[in-house]
Coordinates of C-alpha atoms and ligand atoms in Angstrom, one line a residue:
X1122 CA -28.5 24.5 4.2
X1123 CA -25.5 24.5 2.1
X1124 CA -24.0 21.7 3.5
X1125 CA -24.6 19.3 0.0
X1126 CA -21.5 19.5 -1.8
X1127 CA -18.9 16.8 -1.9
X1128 CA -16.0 17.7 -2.3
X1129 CA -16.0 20.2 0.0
X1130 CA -15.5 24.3 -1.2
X1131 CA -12.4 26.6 0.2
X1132 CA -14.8 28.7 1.0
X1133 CA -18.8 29.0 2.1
X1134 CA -20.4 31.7 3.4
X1135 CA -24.6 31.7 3.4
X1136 CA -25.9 35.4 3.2
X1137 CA -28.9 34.5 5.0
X1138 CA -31.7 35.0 1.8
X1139 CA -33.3 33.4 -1.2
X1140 CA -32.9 33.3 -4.5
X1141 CA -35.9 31.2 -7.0
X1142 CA -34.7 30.2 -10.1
X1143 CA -37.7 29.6 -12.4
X1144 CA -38.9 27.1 -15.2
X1145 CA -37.6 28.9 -18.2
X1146 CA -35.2 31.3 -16.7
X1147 CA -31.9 31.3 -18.9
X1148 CA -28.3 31.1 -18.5
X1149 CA -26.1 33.9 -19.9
X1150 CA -22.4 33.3 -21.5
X1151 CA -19.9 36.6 -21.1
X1152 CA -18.0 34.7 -24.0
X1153 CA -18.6 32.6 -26.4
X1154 CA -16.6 29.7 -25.4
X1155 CA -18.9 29.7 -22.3
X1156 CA -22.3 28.5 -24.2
X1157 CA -21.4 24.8 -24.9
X1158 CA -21.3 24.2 -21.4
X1159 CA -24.4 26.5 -20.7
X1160 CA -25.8 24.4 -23.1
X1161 CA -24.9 20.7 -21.6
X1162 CA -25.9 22.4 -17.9
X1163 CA -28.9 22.7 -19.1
X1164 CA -29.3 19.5 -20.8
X1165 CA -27.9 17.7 -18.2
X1166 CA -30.0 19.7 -15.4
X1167 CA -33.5 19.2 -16.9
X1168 CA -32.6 15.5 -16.2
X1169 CA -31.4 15.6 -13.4
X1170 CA -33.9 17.9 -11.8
X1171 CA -36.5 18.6 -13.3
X1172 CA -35.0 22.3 -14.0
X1173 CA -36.0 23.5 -17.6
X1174 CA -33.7 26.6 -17.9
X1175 CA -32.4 27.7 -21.4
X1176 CA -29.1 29.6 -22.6
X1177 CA -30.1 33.2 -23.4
X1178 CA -28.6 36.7 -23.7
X1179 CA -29.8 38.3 -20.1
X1180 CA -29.5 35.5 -17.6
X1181 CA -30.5 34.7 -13.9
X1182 CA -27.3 32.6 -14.2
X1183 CA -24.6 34.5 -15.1
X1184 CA -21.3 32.9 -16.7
X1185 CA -17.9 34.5 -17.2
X1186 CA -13.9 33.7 -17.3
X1187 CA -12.1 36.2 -15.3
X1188 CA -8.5 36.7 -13.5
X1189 CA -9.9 38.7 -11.0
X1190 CA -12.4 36.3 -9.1
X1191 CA -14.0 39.7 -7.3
X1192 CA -13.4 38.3 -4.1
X1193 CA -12.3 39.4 -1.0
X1194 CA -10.3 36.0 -0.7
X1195 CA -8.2 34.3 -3.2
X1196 CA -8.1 30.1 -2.9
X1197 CA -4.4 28.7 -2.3
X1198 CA -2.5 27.7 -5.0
X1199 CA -3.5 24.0 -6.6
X1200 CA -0.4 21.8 -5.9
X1201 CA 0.2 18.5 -8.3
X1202 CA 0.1 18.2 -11.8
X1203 CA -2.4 19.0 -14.5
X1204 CA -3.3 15.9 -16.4
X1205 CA -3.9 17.8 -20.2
X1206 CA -0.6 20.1 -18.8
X1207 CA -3.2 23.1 -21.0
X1208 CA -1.0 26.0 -18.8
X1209 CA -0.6 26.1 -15.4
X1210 CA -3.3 25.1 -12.8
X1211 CA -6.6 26.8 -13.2
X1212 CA -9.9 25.8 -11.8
X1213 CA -10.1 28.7 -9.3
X1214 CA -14.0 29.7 -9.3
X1215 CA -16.6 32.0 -7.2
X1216 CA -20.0 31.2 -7.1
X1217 CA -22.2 33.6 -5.9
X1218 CA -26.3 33.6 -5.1
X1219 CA -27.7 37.1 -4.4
X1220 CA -31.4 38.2 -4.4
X1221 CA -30.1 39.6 -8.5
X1222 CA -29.1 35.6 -9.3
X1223 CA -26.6 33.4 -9.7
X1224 CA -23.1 34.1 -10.9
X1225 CA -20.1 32.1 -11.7
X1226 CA -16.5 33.3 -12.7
X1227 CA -13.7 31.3 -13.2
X1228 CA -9.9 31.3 -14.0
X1229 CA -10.8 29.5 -17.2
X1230 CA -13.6 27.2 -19.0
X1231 CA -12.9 24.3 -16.7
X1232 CA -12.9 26.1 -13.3
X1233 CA -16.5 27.3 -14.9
X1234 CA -17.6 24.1 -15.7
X1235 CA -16.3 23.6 -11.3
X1236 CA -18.8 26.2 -10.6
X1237 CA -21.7 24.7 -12.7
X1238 CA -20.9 21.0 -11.0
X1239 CA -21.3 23.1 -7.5
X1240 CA -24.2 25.0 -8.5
X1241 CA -26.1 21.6 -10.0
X1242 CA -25.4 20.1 -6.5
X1243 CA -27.3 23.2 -4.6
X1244 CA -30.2 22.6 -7.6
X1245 CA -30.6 19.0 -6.7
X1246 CA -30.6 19.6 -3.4
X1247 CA -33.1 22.5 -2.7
X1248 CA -36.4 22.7 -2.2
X1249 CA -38.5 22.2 -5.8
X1250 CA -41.9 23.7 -6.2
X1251 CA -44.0 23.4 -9.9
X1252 CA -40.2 24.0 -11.8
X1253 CA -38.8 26.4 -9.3
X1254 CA -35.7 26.0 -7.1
X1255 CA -35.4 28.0 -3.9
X1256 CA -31.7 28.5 -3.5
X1257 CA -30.0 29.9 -0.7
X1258 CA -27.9 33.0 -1.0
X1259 CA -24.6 32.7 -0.5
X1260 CA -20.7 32.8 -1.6
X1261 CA -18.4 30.1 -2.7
X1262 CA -14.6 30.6 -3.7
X1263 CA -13.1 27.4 -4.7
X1264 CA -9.8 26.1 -6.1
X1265 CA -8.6 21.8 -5.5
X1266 CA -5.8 20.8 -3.6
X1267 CA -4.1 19.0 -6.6
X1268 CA -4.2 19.1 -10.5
X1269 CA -4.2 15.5 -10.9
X1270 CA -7.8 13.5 -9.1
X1271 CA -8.5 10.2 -10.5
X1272 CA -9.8 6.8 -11.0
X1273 CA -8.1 4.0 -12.4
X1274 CA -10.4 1.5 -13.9
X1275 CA -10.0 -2.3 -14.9
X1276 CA -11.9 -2.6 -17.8
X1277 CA -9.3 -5.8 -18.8
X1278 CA -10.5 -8.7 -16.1
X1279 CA -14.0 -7.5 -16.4
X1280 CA -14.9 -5.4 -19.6
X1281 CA -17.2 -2.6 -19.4
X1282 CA -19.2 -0.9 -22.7
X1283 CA -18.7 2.7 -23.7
X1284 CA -22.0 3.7 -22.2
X1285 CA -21.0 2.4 -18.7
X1286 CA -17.6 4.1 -19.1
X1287 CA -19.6 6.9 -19.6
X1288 CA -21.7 6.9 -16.7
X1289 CA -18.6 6.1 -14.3
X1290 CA -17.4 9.5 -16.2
X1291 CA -20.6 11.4 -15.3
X1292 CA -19.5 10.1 -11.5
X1293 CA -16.3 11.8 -11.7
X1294 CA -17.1 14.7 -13.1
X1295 CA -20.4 15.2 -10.2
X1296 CA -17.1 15.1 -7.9
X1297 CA -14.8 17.0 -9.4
X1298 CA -12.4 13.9 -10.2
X1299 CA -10.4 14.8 -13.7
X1300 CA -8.7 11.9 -14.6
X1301 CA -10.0 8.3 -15.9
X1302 CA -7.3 6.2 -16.0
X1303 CA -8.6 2.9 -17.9
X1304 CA -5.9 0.0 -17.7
X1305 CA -7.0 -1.5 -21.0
X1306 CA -4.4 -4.6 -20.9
X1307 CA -4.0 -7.3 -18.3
X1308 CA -3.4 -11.2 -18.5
X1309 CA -7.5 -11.9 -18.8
X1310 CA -8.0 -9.4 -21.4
X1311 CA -6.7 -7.0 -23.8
X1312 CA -9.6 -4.1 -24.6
X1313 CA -8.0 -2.0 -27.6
X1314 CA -8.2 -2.2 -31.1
X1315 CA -4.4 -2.1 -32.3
X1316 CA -4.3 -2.4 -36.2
X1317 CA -1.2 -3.6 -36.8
X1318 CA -1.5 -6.6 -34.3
X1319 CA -5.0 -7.6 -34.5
X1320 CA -5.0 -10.5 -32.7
X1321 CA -4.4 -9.0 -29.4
X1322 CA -8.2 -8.0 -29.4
X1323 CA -9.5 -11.1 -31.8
X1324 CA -8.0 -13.1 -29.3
X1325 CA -6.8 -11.4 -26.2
X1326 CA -9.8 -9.6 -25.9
X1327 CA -12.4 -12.3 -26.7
X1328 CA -12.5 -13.6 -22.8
X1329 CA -12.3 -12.0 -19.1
X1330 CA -12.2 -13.3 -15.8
X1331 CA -13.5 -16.8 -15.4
X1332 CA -16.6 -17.3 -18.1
X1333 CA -17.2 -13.3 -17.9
X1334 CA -18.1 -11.8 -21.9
X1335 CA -14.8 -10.1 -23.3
X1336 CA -15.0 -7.1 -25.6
X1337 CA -12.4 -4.6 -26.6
X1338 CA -13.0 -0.9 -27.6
X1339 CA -12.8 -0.1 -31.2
X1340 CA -10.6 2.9 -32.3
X1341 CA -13.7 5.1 -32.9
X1342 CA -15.7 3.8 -29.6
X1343 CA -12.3 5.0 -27.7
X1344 CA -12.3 8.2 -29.5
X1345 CA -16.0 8.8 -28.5
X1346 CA -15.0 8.0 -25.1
X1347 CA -12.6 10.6 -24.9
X1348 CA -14.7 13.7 -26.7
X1349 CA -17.7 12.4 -24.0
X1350 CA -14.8 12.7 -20.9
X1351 CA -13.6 15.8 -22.4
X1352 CA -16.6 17.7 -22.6
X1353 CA -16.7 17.1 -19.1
X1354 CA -13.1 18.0 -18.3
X1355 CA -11.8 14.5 -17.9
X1356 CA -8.3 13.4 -19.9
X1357 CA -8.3 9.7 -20.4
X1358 CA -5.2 8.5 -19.5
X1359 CA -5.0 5.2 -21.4
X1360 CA -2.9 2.0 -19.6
X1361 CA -0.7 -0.4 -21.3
X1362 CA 0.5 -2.8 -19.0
X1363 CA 3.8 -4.2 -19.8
X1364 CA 6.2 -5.8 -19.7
X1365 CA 4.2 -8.1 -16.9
X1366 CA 0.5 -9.3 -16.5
X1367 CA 0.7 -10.5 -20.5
X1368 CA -1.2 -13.7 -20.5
X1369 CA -3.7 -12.4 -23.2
X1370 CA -0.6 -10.9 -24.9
X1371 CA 1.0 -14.4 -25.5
X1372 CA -2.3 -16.1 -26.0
X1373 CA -2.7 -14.0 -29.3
X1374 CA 1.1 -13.9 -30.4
X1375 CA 2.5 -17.1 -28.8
X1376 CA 5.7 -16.7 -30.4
X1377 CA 6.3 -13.7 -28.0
X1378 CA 6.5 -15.8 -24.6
X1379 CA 10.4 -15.5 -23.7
X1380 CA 11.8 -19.3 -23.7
X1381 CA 12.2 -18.9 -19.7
X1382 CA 11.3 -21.8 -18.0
X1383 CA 7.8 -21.7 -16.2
X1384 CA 7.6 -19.8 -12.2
X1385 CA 6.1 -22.8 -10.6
X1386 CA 4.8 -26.3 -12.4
X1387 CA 1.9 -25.1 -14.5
X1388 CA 1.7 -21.6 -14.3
X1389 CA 4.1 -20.2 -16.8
X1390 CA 6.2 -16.5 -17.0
X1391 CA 3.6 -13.4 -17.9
X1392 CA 6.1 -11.0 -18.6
X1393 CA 8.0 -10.1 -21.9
X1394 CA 11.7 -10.5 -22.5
X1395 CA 12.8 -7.7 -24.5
X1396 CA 15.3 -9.7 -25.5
X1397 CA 13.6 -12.0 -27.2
X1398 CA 12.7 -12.0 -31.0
X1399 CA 9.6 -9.3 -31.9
X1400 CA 9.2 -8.3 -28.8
X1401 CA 10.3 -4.6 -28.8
X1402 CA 9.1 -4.3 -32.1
X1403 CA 5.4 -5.2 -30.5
X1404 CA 5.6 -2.5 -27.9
X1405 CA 6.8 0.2 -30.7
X1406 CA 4.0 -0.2 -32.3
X1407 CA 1.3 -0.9 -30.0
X1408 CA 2.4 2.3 -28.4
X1409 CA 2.7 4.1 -31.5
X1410 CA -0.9 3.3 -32.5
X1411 CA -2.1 4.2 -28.8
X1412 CA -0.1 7.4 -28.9
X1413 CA -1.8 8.1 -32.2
X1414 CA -5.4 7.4 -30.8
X1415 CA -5.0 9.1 -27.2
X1416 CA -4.8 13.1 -27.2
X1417 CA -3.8 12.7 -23.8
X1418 CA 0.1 14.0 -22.5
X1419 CA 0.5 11.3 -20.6
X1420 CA 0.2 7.4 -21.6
X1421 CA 0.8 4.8 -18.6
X1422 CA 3.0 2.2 -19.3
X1423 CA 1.8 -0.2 -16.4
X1424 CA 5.1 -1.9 -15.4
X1425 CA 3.7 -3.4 -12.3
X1426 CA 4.3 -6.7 -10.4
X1427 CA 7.4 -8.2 -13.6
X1428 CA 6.7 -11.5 -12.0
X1429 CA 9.3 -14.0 -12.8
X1430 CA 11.2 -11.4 -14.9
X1431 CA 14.9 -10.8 -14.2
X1432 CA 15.7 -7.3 -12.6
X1433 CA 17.9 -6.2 -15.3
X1434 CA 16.1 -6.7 -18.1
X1435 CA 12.8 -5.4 -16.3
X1436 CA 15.0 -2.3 -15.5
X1437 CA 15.8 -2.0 -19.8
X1438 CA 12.3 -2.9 -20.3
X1439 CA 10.8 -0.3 -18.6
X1440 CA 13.6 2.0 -19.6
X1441 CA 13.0 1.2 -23.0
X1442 CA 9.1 2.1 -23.0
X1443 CA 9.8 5.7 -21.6
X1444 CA 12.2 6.4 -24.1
X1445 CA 9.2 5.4 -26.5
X1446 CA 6.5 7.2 -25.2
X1447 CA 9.1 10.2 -25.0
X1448 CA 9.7 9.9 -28.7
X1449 CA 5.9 10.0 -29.7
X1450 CA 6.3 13.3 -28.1
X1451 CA 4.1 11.8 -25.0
X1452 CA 4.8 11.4 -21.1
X1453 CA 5.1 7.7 -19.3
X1454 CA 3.4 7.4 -16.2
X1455 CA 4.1 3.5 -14.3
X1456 CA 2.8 1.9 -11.3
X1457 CA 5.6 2.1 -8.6
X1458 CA 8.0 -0.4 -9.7
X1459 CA 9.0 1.4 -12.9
X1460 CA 11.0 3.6 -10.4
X1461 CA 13.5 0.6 -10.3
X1462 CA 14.6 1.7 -14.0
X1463 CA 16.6 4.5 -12.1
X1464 CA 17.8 7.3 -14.4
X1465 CA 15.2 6.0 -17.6
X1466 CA 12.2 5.8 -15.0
X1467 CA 9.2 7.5 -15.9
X1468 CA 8.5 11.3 -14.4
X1469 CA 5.3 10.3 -12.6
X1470 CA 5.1 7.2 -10.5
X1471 CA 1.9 5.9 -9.5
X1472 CA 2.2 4.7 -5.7
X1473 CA 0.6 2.0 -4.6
X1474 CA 2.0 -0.7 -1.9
X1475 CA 4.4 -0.5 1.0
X1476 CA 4.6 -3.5 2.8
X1477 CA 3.9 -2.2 6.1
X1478 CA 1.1 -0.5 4.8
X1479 CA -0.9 -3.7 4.8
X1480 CA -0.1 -5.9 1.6
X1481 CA -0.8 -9.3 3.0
X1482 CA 2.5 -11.6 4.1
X1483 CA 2.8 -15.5 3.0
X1484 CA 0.9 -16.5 6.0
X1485 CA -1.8 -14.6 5.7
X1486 CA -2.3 -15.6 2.3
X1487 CA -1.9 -19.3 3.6
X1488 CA -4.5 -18.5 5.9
X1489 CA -6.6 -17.3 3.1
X1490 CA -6.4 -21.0 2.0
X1491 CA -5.2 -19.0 -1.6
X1492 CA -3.7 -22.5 -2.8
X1493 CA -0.9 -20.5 -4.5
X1494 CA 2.6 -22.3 -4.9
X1495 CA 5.0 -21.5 -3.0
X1496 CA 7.3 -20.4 -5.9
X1497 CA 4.3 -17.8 -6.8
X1498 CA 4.1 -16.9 -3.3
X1499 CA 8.2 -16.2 -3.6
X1500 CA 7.9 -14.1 -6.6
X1501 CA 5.0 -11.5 -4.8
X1502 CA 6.9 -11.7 -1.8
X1503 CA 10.0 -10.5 -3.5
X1504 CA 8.1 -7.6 -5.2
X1505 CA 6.2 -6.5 -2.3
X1506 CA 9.5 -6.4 -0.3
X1507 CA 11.3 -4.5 -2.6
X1508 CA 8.5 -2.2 -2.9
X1509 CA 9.7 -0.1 0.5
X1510 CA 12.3 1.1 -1.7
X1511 CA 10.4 2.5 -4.6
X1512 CA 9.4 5.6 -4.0
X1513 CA 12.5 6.8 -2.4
X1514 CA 14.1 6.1 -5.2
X1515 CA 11.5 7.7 -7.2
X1516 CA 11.6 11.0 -5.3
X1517 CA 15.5 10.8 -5.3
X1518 CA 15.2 10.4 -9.5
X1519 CA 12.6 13.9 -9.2
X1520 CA 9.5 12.4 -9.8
X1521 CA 6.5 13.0 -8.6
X1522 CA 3.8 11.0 -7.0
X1523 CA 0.3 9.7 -7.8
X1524 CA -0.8 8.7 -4.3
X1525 CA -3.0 5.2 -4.7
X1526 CA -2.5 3.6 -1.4
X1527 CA -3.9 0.3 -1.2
X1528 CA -5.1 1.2 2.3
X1529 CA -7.4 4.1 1.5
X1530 CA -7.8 4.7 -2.2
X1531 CA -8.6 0.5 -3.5
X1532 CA -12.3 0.5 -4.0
X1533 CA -11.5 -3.1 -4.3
X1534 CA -11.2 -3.9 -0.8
X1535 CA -14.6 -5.1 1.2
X1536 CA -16.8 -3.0 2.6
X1537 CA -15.8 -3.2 6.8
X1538 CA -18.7 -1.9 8.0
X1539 CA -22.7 -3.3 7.6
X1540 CA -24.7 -1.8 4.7
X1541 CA -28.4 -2.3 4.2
X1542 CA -29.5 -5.7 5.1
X1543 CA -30.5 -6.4 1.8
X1544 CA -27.2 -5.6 0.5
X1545 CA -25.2 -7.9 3.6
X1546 CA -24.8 -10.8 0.6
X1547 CA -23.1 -8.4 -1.9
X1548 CA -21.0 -7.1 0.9
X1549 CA -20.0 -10.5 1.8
X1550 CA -18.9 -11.3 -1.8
X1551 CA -18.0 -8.3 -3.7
X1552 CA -13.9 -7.1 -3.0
X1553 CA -10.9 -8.7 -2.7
X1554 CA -10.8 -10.7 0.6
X1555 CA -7.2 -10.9 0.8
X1556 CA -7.5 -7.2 2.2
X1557 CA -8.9 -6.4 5.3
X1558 CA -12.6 -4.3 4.9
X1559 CA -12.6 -0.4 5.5
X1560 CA -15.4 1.6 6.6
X1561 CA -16.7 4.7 4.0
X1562 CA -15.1 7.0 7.5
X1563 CA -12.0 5.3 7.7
X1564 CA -11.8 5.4 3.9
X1565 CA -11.9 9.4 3.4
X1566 CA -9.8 9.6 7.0
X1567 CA -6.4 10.1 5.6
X1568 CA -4.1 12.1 4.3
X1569 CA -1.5 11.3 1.6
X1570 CA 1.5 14.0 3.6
X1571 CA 1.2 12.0 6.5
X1572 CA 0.9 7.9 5.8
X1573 CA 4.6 7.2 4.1
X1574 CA 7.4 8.8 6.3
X1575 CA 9.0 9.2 2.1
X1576 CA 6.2 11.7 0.8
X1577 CA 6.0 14.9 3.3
X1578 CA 5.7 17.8 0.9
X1579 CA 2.9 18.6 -1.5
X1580 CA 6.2 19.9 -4.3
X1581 CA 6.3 15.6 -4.7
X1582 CA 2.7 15.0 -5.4
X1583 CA 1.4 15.0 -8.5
X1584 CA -2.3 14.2 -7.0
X1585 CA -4.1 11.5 -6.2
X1586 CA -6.1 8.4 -8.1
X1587 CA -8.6 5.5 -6.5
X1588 CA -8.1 2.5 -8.2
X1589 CA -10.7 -0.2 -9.0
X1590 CA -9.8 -3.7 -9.8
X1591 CA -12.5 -6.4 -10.8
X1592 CA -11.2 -9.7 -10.4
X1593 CA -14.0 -10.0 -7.7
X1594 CA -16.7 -7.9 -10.1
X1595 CA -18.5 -9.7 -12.5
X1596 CA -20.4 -6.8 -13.6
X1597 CA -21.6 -3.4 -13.8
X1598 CA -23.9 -3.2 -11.1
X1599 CA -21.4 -4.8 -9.3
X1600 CA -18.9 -1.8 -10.6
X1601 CA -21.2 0.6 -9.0
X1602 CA -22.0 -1.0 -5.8
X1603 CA -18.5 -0.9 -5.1
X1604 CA -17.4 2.6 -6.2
X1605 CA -19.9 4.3 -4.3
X1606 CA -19.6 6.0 -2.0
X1607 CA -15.8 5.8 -1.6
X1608 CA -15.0 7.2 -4.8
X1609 CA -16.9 10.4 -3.7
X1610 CA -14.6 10.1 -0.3
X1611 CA -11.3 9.6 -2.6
X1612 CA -12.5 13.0 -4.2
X1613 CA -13.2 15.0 -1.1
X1614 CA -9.6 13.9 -0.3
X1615 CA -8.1 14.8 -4.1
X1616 CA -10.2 18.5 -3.9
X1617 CA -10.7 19.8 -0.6
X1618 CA -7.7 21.4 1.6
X1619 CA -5.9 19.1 4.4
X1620 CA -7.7 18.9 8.0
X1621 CA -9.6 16.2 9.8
X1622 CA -12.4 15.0 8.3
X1623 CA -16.1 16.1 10.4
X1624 CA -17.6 12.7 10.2
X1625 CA -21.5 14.5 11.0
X1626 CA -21.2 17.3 8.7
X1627 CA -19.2 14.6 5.7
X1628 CA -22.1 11.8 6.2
X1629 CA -25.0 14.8 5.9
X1630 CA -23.2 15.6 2.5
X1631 CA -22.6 11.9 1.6
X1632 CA -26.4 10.9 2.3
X1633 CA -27.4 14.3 0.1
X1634 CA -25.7 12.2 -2.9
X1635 CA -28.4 9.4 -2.5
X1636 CA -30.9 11.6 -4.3
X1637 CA -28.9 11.6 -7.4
X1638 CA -28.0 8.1 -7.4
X1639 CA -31.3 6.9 -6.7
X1640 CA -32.5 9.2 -9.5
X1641 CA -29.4 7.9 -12.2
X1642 CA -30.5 4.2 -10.9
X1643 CA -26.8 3.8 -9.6
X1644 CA -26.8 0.7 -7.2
X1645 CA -24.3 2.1 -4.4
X1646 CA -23.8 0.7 -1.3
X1647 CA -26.2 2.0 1.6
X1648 CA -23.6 1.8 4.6
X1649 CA -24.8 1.9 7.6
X1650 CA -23.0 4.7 9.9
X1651 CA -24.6 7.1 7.6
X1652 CA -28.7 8.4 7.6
X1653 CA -29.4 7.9 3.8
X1654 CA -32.9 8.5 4.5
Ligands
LIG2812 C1 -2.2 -5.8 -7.7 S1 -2.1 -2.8 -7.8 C2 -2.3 -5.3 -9.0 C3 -3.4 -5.7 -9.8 C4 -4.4 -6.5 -9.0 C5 -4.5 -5.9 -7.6 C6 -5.6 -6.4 -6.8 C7 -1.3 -3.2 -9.1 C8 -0.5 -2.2 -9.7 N1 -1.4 -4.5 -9.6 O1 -3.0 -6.4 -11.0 O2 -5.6 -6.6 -9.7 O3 -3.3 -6.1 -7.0 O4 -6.0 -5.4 -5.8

């Protein structure tokens, strides 16, 4: 009866009645900081639901902010870090249905707003009759695993509006993910306004991938994006990615592509030189306009994959940008490499590839028939080979970890497993084919203590992000197809406390999602070792 809530709570206990909320029945707010989210609840609910409730001084859903939880048991501790750093860790939250109502208490606002996101599942889910829900009694206590739960999204090969950022924002915040990472720069595309270099979006941004439509987002469309992600307790943490993956950096400012000489006949370097004329003087500024724009702590500096750059001026580069980003009084965050910089690395590292782990070897990208050069192929070859030694060196330099393996948390990778038949073509096309497919079990079967023999204690986690990259999407319902349902399994993984996943009892919550996509008209991907009937 309860069993509808991805991610998974501490703590469940039915009481064995009823409870009927009823057209009309309002939502009560101990304090006063409480009634904007009563307020988009209810908003958000009557949508979703068919629920009309409205905010009101007595309520049969009762909200407060409390220390004391009034439980017998207290959730463990949430390990990580918090990505708006607002105190320490707080989305503890009890949720309780009695025959009297429905009440929620929480640490703070956010671990209400948890409780709401728990209670709307158990609204969608129950039985409806003329605007009443019957809802089972029962207890919740609740607290995540880690501070920092996330999706990193590439807006740059394949650019996305503001209103489909915002529905993959209503997707993470249905799961309890708290973090939208949007890498907003990459060779196809830059996607951010940046006054004092305007080209980078007049031109950079103009194109994508192949003949997809470019865009960028406007100063005031990112600030929108971020008060829409904030009322629904996500920090945008926005990506720069330098000093590599800069082809739509030098096709707006030619004159900063370094004099080096090209990495194989016709394909020419994509990474800065900071030694070369203007070129530090672009990332000051770019980052000081970003910084500016981004209430965010942290800003990611990208720093992944410097091909063709030479190690010790990658090493300054990257040095170079966290001393920046620590001046505009902000906090770097890189993909793994950046832990090369030794003692100027960043303080979070964003894991991602170990070659063992499955990043594919010169032959099998010859037997891809990828017609890539064999200088190319040299240049990955070196990075994912020195890519063992990254996070060692990271956790030796105190840092801690954002887990992204490639082998459980890309949403880019096919589908291994059939999905409807209709949906077999898309399945066949959509995700990178240089990785071997995963199946949605397989995907949410993992733990990030026990896949790198580096990372064995939750003290050098900082959390845990899926990443989507969309070379291989062309567009949004593309997007959608292929973040559901994994993202919701990357979630359950980011929120819910260590053990083997119960495939039964995790595909009966999966399929109870259906309802809600169907409803929101998201296209996800109907695999087939689940009942989505
Ligand atoms: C590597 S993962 C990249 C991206 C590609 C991705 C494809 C990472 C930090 N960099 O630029 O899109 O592989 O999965």
């Amino acid at each position: 009866m309860t069993n509808f809530i991805i991610p998974a709570p501490w703590h469940v206990e039915a009481t064995g009645g009823q409870f009927t909320l009823r057209f009309g029945d309002s939502v009560a707010c101990a304090t006063d900081g409480l009634t904007v989210l009563a307020d988009q609840f209810v908003q958000e609910l009557s949508a979703a639901a068919d629920l009309r409730l409205v905010v009101g001084e007595t309520g049969a859903v009762r909200l407060g902010i409390s220390d004391d939880l009034g439980a017998e048991t207290r959730p463990p501790g949430t390990h990580g870090l918090s990505p708006t750093e607002a105190g320490p860790l707080s989305e503890q939250y009890r949720l309780t249905v009695s025959s009297d109502g429905v009440a929620i208490v929480g640490t703070s606002r956010e671990a209400v707003f948890r409780g709401l996101t728990s209670l709307r599942h158990l609204i969608e889910h129950s039985p409806a009759d003329g605007g009443a829900v019957v809802l089972p009694t029962l207890e919740i206590v609740d607290a995540p695993r880690y501070g920092w739960r996330g999706l990193s999204l590439d807006v740059a090969r394949t650019f996305f509006s503001v209103d489909e950022v915002k529905r993959v924002i209503d997707q993470l915040a249905r799961f309890k993910l708290n973090v939208l990472h949007l890498h907003l720069s990459d060779d196809q595309g830059w996607r951010l306004q940046i006054d004092s270099w305007p080209n980078l979006t007049r031109v950079g941004g103009a194109g994508a991938v192949a003949d997809r439509p470019g865009g960028y987002y406007t100063a005031d469309e990112f600030r929108d994006l971020v008060h829409y992600a904030e009322q629904r307790f996500v920090s945008i943490v926005p990506e720069i990615d330098l000093p590599g993956h800069c082809q739509a950096v030098f096709a707006s400012y030619p004159e900063l592509r370094p004099s080096a000489p090209d990495i194989a006949p016709g394909i020419p370097i994509s990474s800065l030189d900071p030694d070369h004329p203007g070129t530090m003087d672009f990332v000051r500024d770019v980052f000081a306009e970003l910084a500016d724009l981004s209430p965010a702590p942290y800003v990611h500096i990208g720093a992944d994959e410097p091909f063709g750059m030479d190690d010790e001026k990658y090493e300054r580069f990257v040095a170079e940008q966290c001393r920046i980003i620590d001046g505009l009084g902000k906090k770097a965050i890189g993909w793994q490499e950046a832990a090369r910089a030794g003692d100027g690395a960043p303080a979070v590292v964003q894991y991602w590839m170990h070659q063992p782990e499955g990043m594919a070897t010169p032959d099998q990208y010859a037997d891809l028939g990828l017609d890539l050069p064999p200088e190319v192929l040299d240049v990955i070859v070196a990075n994912v080979t020195r890519a063992t030694t990254d996070l060692p060196a990271a956790l030796a330099q105190g840092a801690r970890v954002v887990m992204s393996p490639l082998a459980f948390t890309y949403l880019d990778r096919p589908y291994g497993e059939q999905g409807a038949p209709e949906q077999e073509g898309d399945r066949a096309r959509l995700g990178l084919s240089l990785y071997p497919g995963t199946s949605v079990e397989e995907s949410v079967s993992w733990d990030p203590l026990t896949i790198l023999p580096d990372v064995t204690s939750e003290d050098d986690m900082a959390g845990i992000e899926a990443v989507i990259w969309c070379e291989t999407l062309a567009d949004f319902n593309e997007l959608q197809f292929m973040l559901q349902p994994r993202l919701a399994g990357v979630a359950e993984r980011a929120w819910t406390r260590p053990g083997p996943i119960e495939w039964d009892d995790y595909a009966t919550r999966l399929a109870a999602q259906a309802r809600w996509w169907r409803r929101d008209g998201w296209n996800f991907f109907r695999a087939a070792s689940v009942d989505w009937s």
